[in-house]
XYZ file of C-alpha atoms in Angstrom:
723
model
C 30.290 -10.767 42.477
C 29.223 -8.279 45.102
C 28.586 -9.616 48.607
C 25.079 -10.866 49.269
C 22.961 -8.215 50.932
C 20.994 -9.338 53.973
C 19.168 -6.745 56.010
C 17.277 -7.577 59.167
C 15.936 -4.112 59.997
C 12.394 -3.659 61.272
C 11.170 -2.237 57.959
C 12.363 -4.823 55.407
C 14.174 -8.106 54.892
C 16.063 -9.683 51.984
C 16.019 -13.413 51.148
C 18.315 -15.116 48.575
C 16.444 -17.412 46.158
C 16.990 -21.112 46.761
C 17.589 -21.806 43.077
C 20.828 -19.785 43.029
C 23.130 -22.725 43.877
C 21.616 -25.200 41.332
C 21.805 -22.444 38.706
C 25.475 -21.849 39.452
C 26.214 -25.546 39.037
C 24.308 -25.672 35.778
C 26.117 -22.531 34.570
C 29.427 -24.402 34.812
C 28.025 -27.375 32.877
C 26.462 -25.206 30.171
C 29.670 -23.183 29.837
C 31.586 -26.396 29.138
C 29.012 -27.255 26.476
C 29.446 -23.836 24.818
C 33.238 -24.219 24.797
C 32.835 -27.644 23.177
C 30.490 -26.143 20.565
C 33.002 -23.420 19.692
C 35.704 -26.076 19.363
C 33.431 -27.999 16.986
C 32.903 -24.876 14.865
C 36.655 -24.271 14.614
C 37.198 -27.861 13.489
C 34.408 -27.441 10.925
C 35.967 -24.270 9.527
C 39.303 -26.062 9.104
C 37.792 -29.093 7.390
C 34.571 -27.911 5.701
C 34.233 -27.203 2.021
C 31.845 -24.275 2.564
C 33.353 -22.032 5.213
C 30.726 -19.291 4.707
C 27.942 -21.461 6.125
C 30.099 -22.527 9.075
C 31.078 -18.913 9.738
C 27.419 -17.837 9.765
C 26.580 -20.583 12.239
C 29.613 -19.634 14.330
C 28.539 -15.966 14.368
C 25.035 -16.963 15.457
C 26.339 -19.215 18.209
C 28.700 -16.499 19.457
C 25.717 -14.132 19.798
C 23.652 -16.844 21.506
C 26.536 -17.676 23.854
C 27.072 -14.021 24.745
C 23.368 -13.454 25.418
C 23.291 -16.616 27.550
C 26.231 -15.259 29.565
C 24.410 -11.945 30.120
C 21.290 -13.839 31.250
C 23.331 -16.089 33.531
C 24.857 -13.054 35.248
C 21.337 -12.327 36.529
C 20.751 -15.921 37.712
C 23.697 -16.229 40.077
C 22.353 -14.226 43.026
C 18.596 -13.505 42.726
C 16.881 -12.172 45.846
C 13.344 -11.574 47.088
C 12.452 -8.757 49.475
C 9.689 -8.193 52.002
C 8.623 -4.836 53.453
C 6.674 -4.076 56.625
C 4.922 -0.765 55.917
C 2.648 -1.090 58.932
C 5.679 -0.400 61.127
C 6.460 2.785 59.225
C 2.840 3.910 59.091
C 2.866 4.418 62.857
C 4.966 7.563 62.372
C 2.982 9.888 60.063
C 4.885 12.949 61.284
C 8.000 11.494 59.668
C 6.501 11.222 56.197
C 8.643 13.188 53.711
C 6.972 15.266 51.026
C 6.278 13.443 47.772
C 6.243 14.840 44.234
C 4.486 12.676 41.640
C 5.348 13.108 37.941
C 2.737 11.844 35.443
C 3.619 12.057 31.748
C 1.211 12.163 28.832
C 1.725 13.288 25.242
C -1.334 12.611 23.078
C -4.994 12.921 24.176
C -6.137 10.548 21.437
C -3.686 7.732 22.101
C -3.757 8.401 25.850
C -7.373 9.425 26.598
C -7.767 12.248 29.157
C -9.947 10.079 31.432
C -7.046 7.649 31.694
C -4.836 10.510 32.917
C -7.561 11.617 35.329
C -7.850 8.172 36.922
C -4.093 7.864 37.330
C -3.884 11.298 38.966
C -6.812 10.659 41.317
C -5.447 7.257 42.340
C -2.133 8.745 43.564
C -3.759 11.817 45.083
C -5.776 9.396 47.234
C -2.726 7.588 48.640
C -2.875 6.499 52.283
C -0.471 9.328 53.036
C -0.575 12.810 54.458
C -2.491 14.581 51.658
C -0.885 17.952 52.264
C 2.518 16.380 51.554
C 1.597 15.123 48.071
C 2.094 17.238 44.944
C 1.018 15.792 41.592
C 2.570 17.289 38.451
C 1.078 16.271 35.109
C 3.344 16.875 32.113
C 1.291 17.301 28.947
C 3.838 17.117 26.153
C 1.066 17.303 23.599
C 0.008 20.724 24.901
C -3.648 19.722 24.765
C -6.489 21.831 26.129
C -8.468 18.573 26.391
C -6.063 17.212 29.011
C -6.109 20.473 30.972
C -9.907 20.500 30.993
C -9.991 16.884 32.194
C -7.623 17.690 35.076
C -9.714 20.722 36.060
C -12.693 18.389 36.351
C -10.560 15.905 38.318
C -9.573 18.608 40.813
C -13.239 19.309 41.563
C -14.130 15.638 41.844
C -11.156 14.921 44.152
C -12.706 17.038 46.922
C -15.350 14.344 47.323
C -13.382 11.308 46.145
C -10.372 11.542 48.484
C -12.332 11.839 51.760
C -14.605 8.983 50.627
C -11.621 6.701 49.968
C -9.909 7.402 53.279
C -13.052 7.318 55.418
C -14.161 4.000 53.918
C -10.727 2.387 53.509
C -11.280 1.961 49.776
C -8.514 -0.132 48.193
C -9.241 0.578 44.506
C -8.574 4.306 44.402
C -8.894 4.714 40.678
C -12.561 5.761 40.308
C -12.957 3.863 37.026
C -11.733 0.641 38.626
C -13.736 1.123 41.823
C -17.061 1.886 40.171
C -16.567 -0.989 37.702
C -15.834 -3.568 40.399
C -18.265 -5.813 42.224
C -16.778 -4.776 45.567
C -17.989 -1.185 45.411
C -20.115 0.034 48.281
C -23.877 0.235 47.769
C -24.249 3.143 50.193
C -26.036 6.334 49.217
C -22.750 8.261 49.350
C -21.121 5.795 46.956
C -24.063 5.961 44.548
C -23.978 9.774 44.550
C -20.239 9.709 43.921
C -20.732 7.304 41.040
C -23.252 9.685 39.474
C -20.788 12.561 39.899
C -18.040 10.498 38.291
C -20.206 9.435 35.349
C -21.240 13.066 34.847
C -17.586 14.201 34.866
C -16.603 11.371 32.516
C -19.370 12.300 30.113
C -18.271 15.969 30.007
C -14.608 15.067 29.471
C -15.371 12.532 26.734
C -17.735 14.950 24.978
C -15.019 17.606 24.959
C -12.463 15.054 23.715
C -14.819 13.974 20.939
C -15.454 17.554 19.827
C -11.716 18.300 19.951
C -12.226 21.716 21.559
C -13.099 23.111 24.978
C -16.172 25.240 24.436
C -16.887 28.095 26.841
C -20.074 26.382 28.008
C -18.041 23.515 29.489
C -15.874 25.783 31.672
C -17.579 26.128 35.037
C -14.688 27.683 36.988
C -14.252 31.397 36.294
C -10.567 31.522 37.289
C -9.613 29.219 34.392
C -11.674 30.796 31.606
C -8.788 32.911 30.329
C -6.363 29.984 30.217
C -7.976 28.402 27.194
C -7.508 31.611 25.195
C -3.863 30.507 24.819
C -4.990 27.816 22.370
C -5.079 30.002 19.255
C -4.721 29.000 15.607
C -0.934 29.383 15.955
C -0.801 27.004 18.918
C 0.459 23.527 17.896
C 1.789 20.603 19.879
C 5.281 21.274 18.449
C 5.253 25.058 18.848
C 3.622 26.716 21.847
C 4.433 28.710 25.008
C 4.813 27.341 28.524
C 1.567 26.691 30.363
C 1.602 26.023 34.110
C -1.683 25.919 35.976
C -2.132 25.231 39.680
C -5.451 23.400 39.654
C -5.482 22.631 43.363
C -3.196 23.654 46.219
C -3.127 22.727 49.860
C -2.866 26.299 51.164
C -6.590 26.765 50.590
C -7.600 23.097 50.670
C -5.647 22.115 53.751
C -6.063 18.360 53.480
C -5.896 18.130 49.687
C -2.817 17.434 47.553
C -1.385 19.947 45.092
C -2.340 19.323 41.460
C -0.300 21.177 38.838
C -0.633 21.033 35.045
C 2.623 21.624 33.120
C 3.050 21.923 29.377
C 6.609 23.029 28.629
C 7.441 25.491 25.888
C 7.991 23.872 22.498
C 9.692 25.246 19.405
C 10.382 23.555 16.093
C 13.943 24.907 16.116
C 14.808 23.698 19.646
C 15.441 20.070 20.655
C 12.997 18.770 23.231
C 14.513 15.316 23.959
C 11.192 13.495 24.134
C 10.158 12.030 27.511
C 13.539 12.714 29.162
C 13.144 16.410 28.361
C 9.616 16.454 29.787
C 10.796 14.794 33.012
C 13.676 17.244 33.398
C 11.210 20.095 32.999
C 9.127 18.603 35.810
C 12.287 18.236 37.920
C 12.988 21.956 37.589
C 9.381 23.154 37.950
C 8.838 20.980 41.029
C 12.179 22.121 42.488
C 10.923 25.700 42.288
C 7.432 24.993 43.639
C 7.729 22.163 46.218
C 11.153 20.457 45.964
C 10.038 17.266 47.718
C 12.906 14.867 48.537
C 11.029 11.861 47.078
C 9.824 11.717 43.461
C 7.479 9.141 41.935
C 7.460 8.867 38.127
C 4.428 7.353 36.385
C 3.149 6.847 32.875
C -0.350 8.239 32.461
C -1.914 4.779 32.102
C -0.257 3.337 35.235
C -2.806 3.920 38.004
C -2.142 3.127 41.657
C -3.567 -0.219 42.731
C -2.201 -0.178 46.296
C -2.841 2.896 48.490
C 0.105 2.046 50.778
C 2.685 1.941 47.962
C 4.635 5.027 49.183
C 5.077 3.359 52.571
C 6.585 0.290 50.893
C 9.087 2.559 49.150
C 9.856 4.466 52.354
C 10.756 1.211 54.088
C 13.938 1.441 52.003
C 14.354 5.168 51.372
C 14.135 5.953 55.099
C 16.418 3.134 56.288
C 19.604 4.823 57.577
C 21.627 1.682 56.845
C 21.127 1.953 53.075
C 19.513 5.300 52.204
C 22.751 7.265 51.700
C 23.540 5.605 48.377
C 20.009 4.492 47.490
C 18.996 6.242 44.272
C 15.615 4.715 43.535
C 13.095 2.019 44.439
C 11.634 0.317 41.374
C 8.216 -1.373 41.374
C 7.277 -3.931 38.700
C 4.977 -3.056 35.836
C 1.720 -4.999 35.928
C -0.973 -4.842 33.267
C -4.726 -5.255 33.329
C -6.905 -6.724 30.615
C -4.330 -9.272 29.417
C -5.952 -12.400 28.018
C -5.692 -15.705 29.853
C -2.508 -17.016 28.232
C -0.979 -13.669 27.233
C -0.534 -14.445 23.524
C 1.585 -11.318 22.886
C 3.761 -11.749 26.010
C 2.536 -8.323 27.107
C 3.363 -9.028 30.751
C 7.047 -8.869 29.783
C 7.623 -11.211 32.676
C 11.279 -11.795 31.909
C 12.471 -8.153 32.027
C 9.977 -6.973 34.674
C 10.148 -9.907 37.119
C 12.693 -12.641 36.393
C 15.676 -10.504 35.421
C 14.853 -7.847 37.986
C 15.310 -10.093 41.019
C 18.680 -11.013 39.529
C 19.684 -7.366 39.229
C 18.445 -6.826 42.789
C 21.038 -9.297 44.050
C 23.770 -7.171 42.466
C 23.649 -3.352 42.500
C 19.901 -3.134 41.978
C 17.284 -3.206 39.198
C 17.327 -1.078 36.079
C 14.942 1.872 35.862
C 11.801 0.755 33.992
C 10.370 4.165 33.105
C 7.372 4.123 35.439
C 6.450 3.066 38.970
C 9.738 4.321 40.371
C 10.373 6.278 43.597
C 13.513 8.412 43.270
C 15.655 10.110 45.834
C 15.720 13.630 44.318
C 19.360 13.970 45.303
C 20.244 11.126 42.863
C 19.695 13.447 39.885
C 22.448 15.805 41.017
C 25.638 13.781 40.765
C 27.224 10.859 42.675
C 26.327 10.233 46.348
C 29.554 11.772 47.593
C 29.808 14.611 45.052
C 26.886 17.020 44.646
C 26.680 18.745 41.250
C 24.917 22.050 41.783
C 22.529 23.332 39.120
C 22.954 26.708 37.461
C 20.689 28.529 39.934
C 20.397 27.934 43.669
C 16.603 27.539 43.676
C 16.890 24.297 41.667
C 19.128 22.583 44.221
C 17.884 19.296 45.720
C 18.325 20.316 49.361
C 16.513 23.668 49.304
C 13.526 24.089 51.623
C 10.613 25.781 49.837
C 8.951 28.278 52.153
C 6.725 30.153 49.689
C 3.270 29.397 48.332
C 3.125 27.676 44.934
C 0.675 30.431 43.935
C 3.261 33.150 44.621
C 3.807 35.163 41.430
C 7.611 35.076 41.732
C 7.504 31.297 42.100
C 5.214 30.926 39.087
C 7.367 33.284 37.010
C 10.499 31.263 37.766
C 8.643 28.006 37.058
C 7.660 29.339 33.622
C 11.247 30.388 33.009
C 12.785 26.984 33.812
C 10.189 25.284 31.565
C 11.339 27.303 28.539
C 12.607 25.447 25.464
C 15.977 27.259 25.536
C 16.591 27.064 29.265
C 18.897 24.027 29.124
C 21.411 25.531 26.701
C 24.948 25.539 28.138
C 23.842 23.712 31.312
C 24.420 20.219 32.711
C 20.805 19.150 32.270
C 20.600 15.860 30.390
C 24.330 15.149 30.703
C 25.304 15.330 34.387
C 22.024 16.413 35.997
C 18.549 14.931 35.693
C 17.340 12.320 33.215
C 19.951 11.660 30.548
C 19.674 12.554 26.874
C 21.066 10.548 23.993
C 18.718 7.560 23.758
C 15.045 6.903 23.068
C 15.092 4.574 26.105
C 15.757 7.319 28.631
C 14.744 5.057 31.525
C 17.355 2.373 30.815
C 20.022 4.972 30.028
C 19.347 7.113 33.114
C 19.298 4.100 35.425
C 22.578 2.881 33.943
C 24.263 6.243 34.453
C 22.994 6.501 38.049
C 24.410 3.068 38.815
C 27.730 4.030 37.220
C 27.834 7.123 39.453
C 27.617 4.911 42.538
C 23.889 4.907 43.301
C 22.150 1.670 44.209
C 18.546 0.652 43.651
C 16.027 -1.777 45.151
C 13.265 -3.870 43.619
C 10.013 -3.695 45.589
C 7.228 -6.090 44.619
C 4.482 -6.216 47.286
C 1.879 -8.992 47.190
C -0.807 -6.477 46.216
C 0.465 -4.964 42.976
C 1.482 -1.334 43.365
C 0.430 -0.219 39.873
C -1.610 -1.491 36.964
C -1.380 -0.155 33.447
C -2.658 -0.668 29.929
C -0.713 -2.821 27.485
C -1.218 -2.567 23.706
C -3.655 -5.174 22.411
C -2.603 -4.871 18.758
C 0.458 -6.732 17.435
C 1.355 -3.761 15.227
C 1.473 -1.451 18.259
C 3.580 -3.946 20.232
C 6.124 -4.361 17.449
C 6.245 -0.601 16.824
C 6.878 0.052 20.511
C 9.709 -2.465 20.609
C 11.282 -1.120 17.429
C 11.601 2.179 19.305
C 13.132 0.367 22.267
C 15.573 -1.429 19.952
C 16.729 1.829 18.369
C 17.192 3.405 21.802
C 19.173 0.427 23.092
C 21.428 0.463 20.038
C 22.052 4.173 20.628
C 23.521 3.226 24.006
C 25.394 0.187 22.639
C 27.222 2.214 19.993
C 27.965 5.201 22.220
C 30.840 5.911 24.573
C 28.572 4.702 27.390
C 28.497 1.104 26.196
C 27.869 -1.193 29.222
C 31.054 -3.153 28.450
C 33.583 -0.405 27.796
C 32.102 2.211 30.146
C 30.181 0.048 32.610
C 33.173 -2.052 33.672
C 34.933 1.106 34.877
C 32.265 1.691 37.530
C 30.218 -1.489 37.918
C 30.939 -5.106 38.763
C 31.413 -7.562 35.905
C 28.050 -9.222 36.562
C 26.197 -5.897 36.693
C 27.810 -4.768 33.425
C 26.838 -8.050 31.768
C 23.305 -7.625 33.105
C 23.044 -4.224 31.424
C 24.490 -5.778 28.264
C 21.550 -8.177 28.214
C 19.316 -5.231 27.276
C 21.813 -3.129 25.341
C 22.455 -6.019 22.946
C 18.818 -7.123 22.791
C 18.456 -6.335 19.067
C 21.374 -8.686 18.305
C 18.979 -11.585 18.912
C 17.844 -11.017 15.323
C 21.149 -12.410 13.971
C 20.817 -16.032 15.246
C 17.051 -15.997 14.683
C 17.452 -15.075 11.016
C 20.327 -17.530 10.460
C 18.734 -20.458 12.320
C 15.329 -19.585 10.903
C 16.483 -19.895 7.288
C 19.882 -21.500 6.681
C 19.364 -25.068 8.030
C 15.895 -25.210 6.462
C 17.078 -24.131 3.001
C 19.922 -26.639 3.307
C 17.352 -29.351 4.123
C 15.305 -28.455 1.042
C 18.388 -28.774 -1.186
C 19.606 -31.992 0.404
C 22.556 -30.560 2.325
C 23.345 -30.959 6.021
C 24.709 -28.183 8.235
C 24.380 -30.042 11.556
C 25.942 -33.319 12.744
C 24.095 -36.537 11.859
C 22.271 -38.542 14.521
C 25.132 -41.051 14.605
C 27.674 -38.309 15.324
C 28.492 -37.660 19.047
C 28.296 -33.893 18.361
C 24.586 -34.407 17.663
C 23.924 -34.829 21.391
C 25.797 -31.619 22.216
C 23.260 -29.629 20.173
C 20.364 -31.502 21.765
C 21.639 -30.976 25.327
C 22.356 -27.259 24.823
C 18.908 -26.684 23.324
C 17.031 -28.622 26.001
C 19.162 -27.182 28.814
C 18.675 -23.587 27.695
C 14.932 -23.921 27.178
C 14.524 -25.986 30.350
C 16.198 -23.337 32.483
C 14.124 -20.633 30.819
C 10.937 -22.572 31.609
C 11.950 -23.107 35.242
C 12.600 -19.359 35.634
C 9.145 -18.633 34.291
C 7.330 -21.149 36.484
C 9.214 -20.249 39.662
C 8.160 -16.598 39.269
C 4.475 -17.430 38.976
C 4.113 -18.057 35.238
C 2.307 -20.931 33.505
C 3.348 -23.359 30.755
C 1.037 -21.750 28.205
C 2.259 -18.259 29.024
C 5.846 -19.449 28.747
C 5.174 -20.987 25.349
C 3.596 -17.767 24.086
C 6.463 -15.756 25.565
C 9.143 -17.744 23.725
C 7.089 -17.549 20.513
C 6.867 -13.767 20.839
C 10.639 -13.734 21.378
C 10.932 -15.202 17.867
C 8.362 -12.754 16.497
C 10.248 -9.813 18.035
C 13.560 -11.100 16.693
C 12.195 -11.236 13.151
C 10.365 -7.913 13.360
C 11.153 -5.462 16.180
C 14.841 -6.301 16.519
C 15.371 -6.717 12.770
C 13.718 -3.427 11.841
C 15.228 -1.731 14.891
C 18.649 -2.529 13.458
C 17.504 -1.150 10.107
C 16.118 2.070 11.621
C 19.260 2.606 13.680
C 21.518 2.083 10.649
C 19.491 4.550 8.568
C 19.527 7.061 11.420
C 23.293 6.701 11.852
C 23.747 7.368 8.117
C 21.413 10.401 8.381
C 18.976 8.728 6.004
C 16.141 8.625 8.526
C 15.066 10.237 11.793
C 13.459 7.969 14.379
C 10.872 9.915 16.375
C 9.169 9.100 19.656
C 5.840 7.600 18.635
C 3.437 7.305 21.550
C 2.053 3.782 21.927
C -1.723 3.861 21.785
C -3.490 2.895 25.024
C -6.949 3.512 23.586
C -8.536 0.152 22.755
C -11.743 1.170 20.993
C -11.789 -1.448 18.201
C -14.400 -3.943 19.399
C -13.603 -6.565 16.783
C -9.906 -6.368 17.582
C -10.613 -6.702 21.307
C -12.855 -9.696 20.611
C -10.064 -11.451 18.700
C -7.631 -10.637 21.493
C -9.899 -12.142 24.150
C -10.261 -15.261 21.982
C -6.434 -15.453 21.772
C -6.360 -14.990 18.009
C -3.358 -13.179 16.564
C -4.298 -9.832 15.024
C -1.913 -8.703 12.299
C -4.001 -5.599 11.629
C -3.367 -3.515 8.541
C -0.812 -4.516 5.938
C 2.687 -3.835 7.199
C 6.160 -4.723 5.982
C 7.008 -5.527 9.620
C 5.363 -8.934 9.122
C 7.262 -9.821 5.931
C 10.384 -11.446 7.504
C 8.427 -13.636 9.926
C 5.994 -14.713 7.190
C 8.907 -15.623 4.929
C 10.545 -17.674 7.696
C 7.219 -19.415 8.343
C 6.867 -20.450 4.680
C 10.488 -21.627 4.376
C 10.177 -23.764 7.511
C 6.895 -25.297 6.368
C 8.462 -26.281 3.049
C 11.507 -27.716 4.853
C 9.292 -29.644 7.272
C 7.202 -31.212 4.484
C 10.289 -32.062 2.430
C 12.101 -33.478 5.465
C 9.194 -35.774 6.321
C 9.074 -36.939 2.702
C 12.812 -37.678 2.659
C 12.694 -39.708 5.878
C 9.712 -41.801 4.752
C 11.200 -42.301 1.288
C 14.840 -43.052 2.095
C 14.552 -43.985 5.750
C 17.095 -41.419 6.901
C 17.732 -37.700 6.659
C 19.080 -34.623 8.415
C 17.442 -35.093 11.823
C 18.512 -31.855 13.564
C 17.419 -29.724 10.609
C 14.014 -31.439 10.605
C 13.638 -31.056 14.372
C 14.438 -27.346 14.114
C 11.988 -26.859 11.231
C 9.307 -28.737 13.206
C 9.850 -26.506 16.235
C 9.532 -23.352 14.131
C 6.450 -24.673 12.314
C 4.651 -25.307 15.619
C 5.502 -21.759 16.715
C 4.220 -20.378 13.403
C 0.769 -21.979 13.528
C -0.944 -18.581 14.130
C 0.831 -17.243 11.026
C -0.350 -20.124 8.815
C -3.859 -19.643 10.158
C -3.730 -15.908 9.343
C -2.437 -16.658 5.832
C -4.922 -19.321 4.765
C -7.823 -20.018 7.121
C -9.025 -16.612 8.287
C -11.198 -14.006 6.563
C -11.418 -11.375 9.330
C -9.623 -8.019 9.367
C -6.814 -9.406 11.533
C -5.515 -11.846 8.928
C -2.282 -11.404 6.986
C -2.997 -9.506 3.786
C -2.636 -11.072 0.347
C 0.109 -8.555 -0.426
C 2.296 -9.698 2.468
C 1.659 -13.366 1.668
C 2.545 -12.850 -1.992
C 5.738 -10.934 -1.188
C 6.744 -13.560 1.385
C 6.188 -16.329 -1.163
C 8.225 -14.449 -3.751
C 11.015 -13.839 -1.245
C 10.979 -17.539 -0.298
C 11.428 -18.512 -3.957
C 14.344 -16.082 -4.345
C 16.018 -17.240 -1.113
C 15.746 -20.955 -1.800
C 16.945 -20.490 -5.359
C 19.910 -18.235 -4.568
C 20.973 -20.291 -1.533
C 21.404 -23.362 -3.733
C 24.474 -21.749 -5.283
C 25.667 -20.632 -1.839
C 25.413 -24.175 -0.517
C 27.196 -25.576 -3.553
């Protein structure tokens, strides 16, 4: 384990969590229990008649034990940090320039007004405005997004001064004008009318799907929209870079630049990682700020002093040499009271992150991250220079961003063939090779020797939109699973490659995510095998009179008890924890299971997994109503729900049969019945969607029929397996 980091500088402090020592003691006890369980499995293999069943249980317990070890590596030294931005704010002349990267890719799944509010919220930071440059990457190449940003640039001239003069805290206009705390002054009312007028124009253009000439009020941009011809598609189009606002003419206003990189059907574009690398190069040419903030288009700024929190670390001479990035947690708005879909992702975004922070630092989460630009150009002690000098991280830009030579070079470095025979994506910039470019890039930066810091101020730095549809959530996590498996089965596996550069605990922490999809193995085995055995009168677990019975009970209660304590200590509730562990089962039987399938097909060149943008547009009123009422919405018929529905039916049958056996004969397989009961309670929303509901969010008759048929086949075929 790396030494505990305690800093007592004026700008920040670090405090170890009090639960670290009890967790270390429990880790020793639980480890002894796991060793005893493995010993029991070996004895069973040597003495059992059916070694296949024992081997399946052993495989499942090996996966569970390994995943517990990876989780425990993040529980041994968790830390909490506190920043004091008010001490840094007294020195505005020391503020470094800041480049903000906002990524969007589809104007229908990511509405242009969402992008506008995110851009305006960061442009209005409590920061020297002339030192902020906002770059919006439009990977969908949409004229609708460009039009929306043109409108935002005009509105910002009134919005930014209003925010700073009135100390407005909610600097997303949509949030401010929707809140009860908005000012009732005449200026505020006029601004609200301006905003509603802008919103109406943008939404009308988005609805029509085309920017008509009548909507363009700025003469200098009229010719830009002529680029959108019949041959222009989101997968095949030229580079478009438009400076919508620059601080040379608007002295106290931030730069706002629209970037849509060149796309060609015959050239790889590497999804979001490719878009971010394009922004790295374009910004290096135009502003080359030493600090970079990356944001998803739905993640608006909720705290105007967020950059100062980050600078408390990035400007500290005691740690800034090897500090690669400062990661803020992802927070989401509009989540229902008990978070039925576990959309907060509290475990990866809060609980695990403070554990990583006590080691080398948190993983990169894809958004809400302040980077040291130098971190993208090789290890701290070994600078890797790019192919041309003007892309170097230390260059001082002394020319206007409107200079024609600067714009020409920016267009050149945004070309689809620019990266050929260069180090971009391999040694420089965001890394290619995985759909989870954030996890992969953060891992490679840590392996190169960079550290990171987790910064979670009391007032959340960012708020975003989470999907409200179960289909969208599962689809998103299938993509994550495929990306994680791409790292797991590459030469950059966290075990084989990570141990060469990282500590054992840090490597195990990265393994916790890399091997995430492997959760599906024990969930499938424990979700079906003991229950089918119960139905056929066989026992796969020790009887209640057997001393080994209590080993299973203690491991189950200990594991779940520690998980619950983690959740509660980091501000969660019992109901949210229950829904979180239920969604862990749902993900294991859907996202992780189908992620494995997609990855296998992709590896065999039988399928190509693309980057499907998760929809942030929640315009289905009935769906939103069900979500607010905490009713599961299974949406349209999808094979993704077949495994979990099958497991639900099998466990219900096992539960009913187990109760019958106990009342009839007075004894029965207790552990199998307890497990089936636990699964049945977790599956109550599934039973409700199968039988009791008539709304559009129920499980379809097709899925229910196929699940019933699959249950019949499984229970019948497993009889011969158990014999």
